[in-house]
Coordinates of C-alpha atoms in Angstrom, one line a residue:
X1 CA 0.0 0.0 0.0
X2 CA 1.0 3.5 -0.2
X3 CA 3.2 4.6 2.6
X4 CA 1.5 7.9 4.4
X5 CA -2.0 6.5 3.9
X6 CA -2.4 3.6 5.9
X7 CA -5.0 5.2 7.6
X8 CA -7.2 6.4 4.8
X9 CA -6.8 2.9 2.7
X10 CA -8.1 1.3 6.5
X11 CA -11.8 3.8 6.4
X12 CA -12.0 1.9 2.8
X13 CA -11.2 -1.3 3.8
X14 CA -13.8 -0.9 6.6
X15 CA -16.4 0.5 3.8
X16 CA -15.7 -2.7 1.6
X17 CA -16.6 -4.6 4.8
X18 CA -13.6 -6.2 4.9
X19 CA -12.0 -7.4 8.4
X20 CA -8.2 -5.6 8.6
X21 CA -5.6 -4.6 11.5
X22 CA -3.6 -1.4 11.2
X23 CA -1.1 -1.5 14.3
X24 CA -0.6 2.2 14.9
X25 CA 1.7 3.6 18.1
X26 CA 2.2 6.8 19.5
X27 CA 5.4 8.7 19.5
X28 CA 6.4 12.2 19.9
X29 CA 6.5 14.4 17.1
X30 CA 8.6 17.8 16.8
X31 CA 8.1 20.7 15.0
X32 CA 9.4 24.1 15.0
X33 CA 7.2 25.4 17.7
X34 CA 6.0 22.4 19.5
X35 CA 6.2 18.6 20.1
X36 CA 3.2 16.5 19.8
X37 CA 2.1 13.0 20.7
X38 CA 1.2 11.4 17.6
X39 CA 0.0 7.8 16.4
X40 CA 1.7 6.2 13.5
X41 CA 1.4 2.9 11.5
X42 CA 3.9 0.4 13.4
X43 CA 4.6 -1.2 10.1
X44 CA 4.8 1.5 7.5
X45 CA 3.0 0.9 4.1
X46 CA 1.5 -2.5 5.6
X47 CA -1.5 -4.0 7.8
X48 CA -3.1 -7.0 8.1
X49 CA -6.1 -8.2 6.7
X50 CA -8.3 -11.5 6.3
X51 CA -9.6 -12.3 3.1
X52 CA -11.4 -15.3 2.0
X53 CA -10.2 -16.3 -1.8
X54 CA -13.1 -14.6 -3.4
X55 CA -12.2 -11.4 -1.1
X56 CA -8.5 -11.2 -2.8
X57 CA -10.2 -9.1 -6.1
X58 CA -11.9 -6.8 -3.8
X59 CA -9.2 -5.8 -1.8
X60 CA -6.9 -5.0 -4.7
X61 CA -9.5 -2.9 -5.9
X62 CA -9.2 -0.6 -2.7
X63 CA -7.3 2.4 -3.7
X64 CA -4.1 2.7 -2.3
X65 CA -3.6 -0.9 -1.9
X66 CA -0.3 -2.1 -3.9
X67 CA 0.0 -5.9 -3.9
X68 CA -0.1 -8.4 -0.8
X69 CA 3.0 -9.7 0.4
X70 CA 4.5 -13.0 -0.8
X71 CA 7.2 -15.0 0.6
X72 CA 9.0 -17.4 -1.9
X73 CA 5.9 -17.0 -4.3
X74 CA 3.6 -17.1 -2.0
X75 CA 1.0 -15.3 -0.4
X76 CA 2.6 -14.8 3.4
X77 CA 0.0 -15.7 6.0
X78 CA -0.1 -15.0 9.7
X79 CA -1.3 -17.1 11.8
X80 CA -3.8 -15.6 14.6
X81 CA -1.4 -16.2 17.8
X82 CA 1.1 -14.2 15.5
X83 CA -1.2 -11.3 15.1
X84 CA -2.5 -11.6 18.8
X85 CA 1.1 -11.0 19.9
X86 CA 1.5 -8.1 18.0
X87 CA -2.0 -6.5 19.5
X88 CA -0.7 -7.6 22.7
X89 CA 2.6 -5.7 22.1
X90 CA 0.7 -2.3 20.2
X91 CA -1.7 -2.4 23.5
X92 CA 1.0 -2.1 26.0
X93 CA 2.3 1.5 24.9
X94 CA 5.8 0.0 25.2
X95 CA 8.6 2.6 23.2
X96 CA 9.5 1.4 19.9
X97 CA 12.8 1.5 18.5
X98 CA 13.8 -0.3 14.9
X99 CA 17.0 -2.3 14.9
X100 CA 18.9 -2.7 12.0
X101 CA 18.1 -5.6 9.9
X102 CA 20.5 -7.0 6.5
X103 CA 17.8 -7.9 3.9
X104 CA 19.2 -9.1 0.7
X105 CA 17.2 -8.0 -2.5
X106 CA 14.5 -10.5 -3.7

C-alpha cells in the first residue's frame, strides 16, 4: 500500500466490509514550535487483513492498496497467535525503537 496513507486505505477497507488490522503507536513528534504525541502505523505501508479467496479481487481494488505480500511465491500468512502477539505488544504502549536488519534483494 502506499506509505503515508495507511489510515485512509483502512476507512476503505472498513467500507468494503472487509476485516483488517492497522497497528498504529504513539510517539512524539517535533516541529518548530512544539512537540506533539502522535500515532503512527507500526509497520509503514503494511496492515493485516483477512480475506477469503473470493475477497483477494476486492481488496486489490481498494485504492491505495499495492500488492499483498509474498514469501518465496507465496502469499505470506499470519497465523492468529502471531497477530495476537502483535496486538498484545501495540496495546501495552511500550517505546518502539527499529534495529537494523541485512535484507538481501529478492
Amino acid at each position: 500500500m502506499k506509505s503515508r496513507a495507511e489510515k485512509k486505505i483502512a476507512d476503505r477497507m472498513a467500507r468494503f466490509g472487509l476485516e483488517y488490522f492497522l497497528p498504529t503507536i504513539k510517539v512524539m513528534r517535533q516541529w518548530s514550535d512544539r512537540r506533539k504525541l502522535v500515532e503512527v502505523p507500526l509497520f509503514n505501508g503494511y496492515m493485516f487483513v483477512r480475506v477469503t479467496p473470493e475477497e483477494f479481487t476486492t481488496v486489490r481494488m481498494v485504492e491505495g492498496v499495492v500488492n499483498f505480500v509474498k514469501m518465496e511465491g507465496k502469499y505470506a500468512i499470519l497465523r492468529d497467535e502471531q497477530l495476537e502477539a502483535i496486538r498484545t505488544f501495540v496495546a501495552t504502549g511500550l517505546p518502539v525503537a527499529a534495529a537494523p536488519a541485512d535484507f538481501a534483494p529478492g
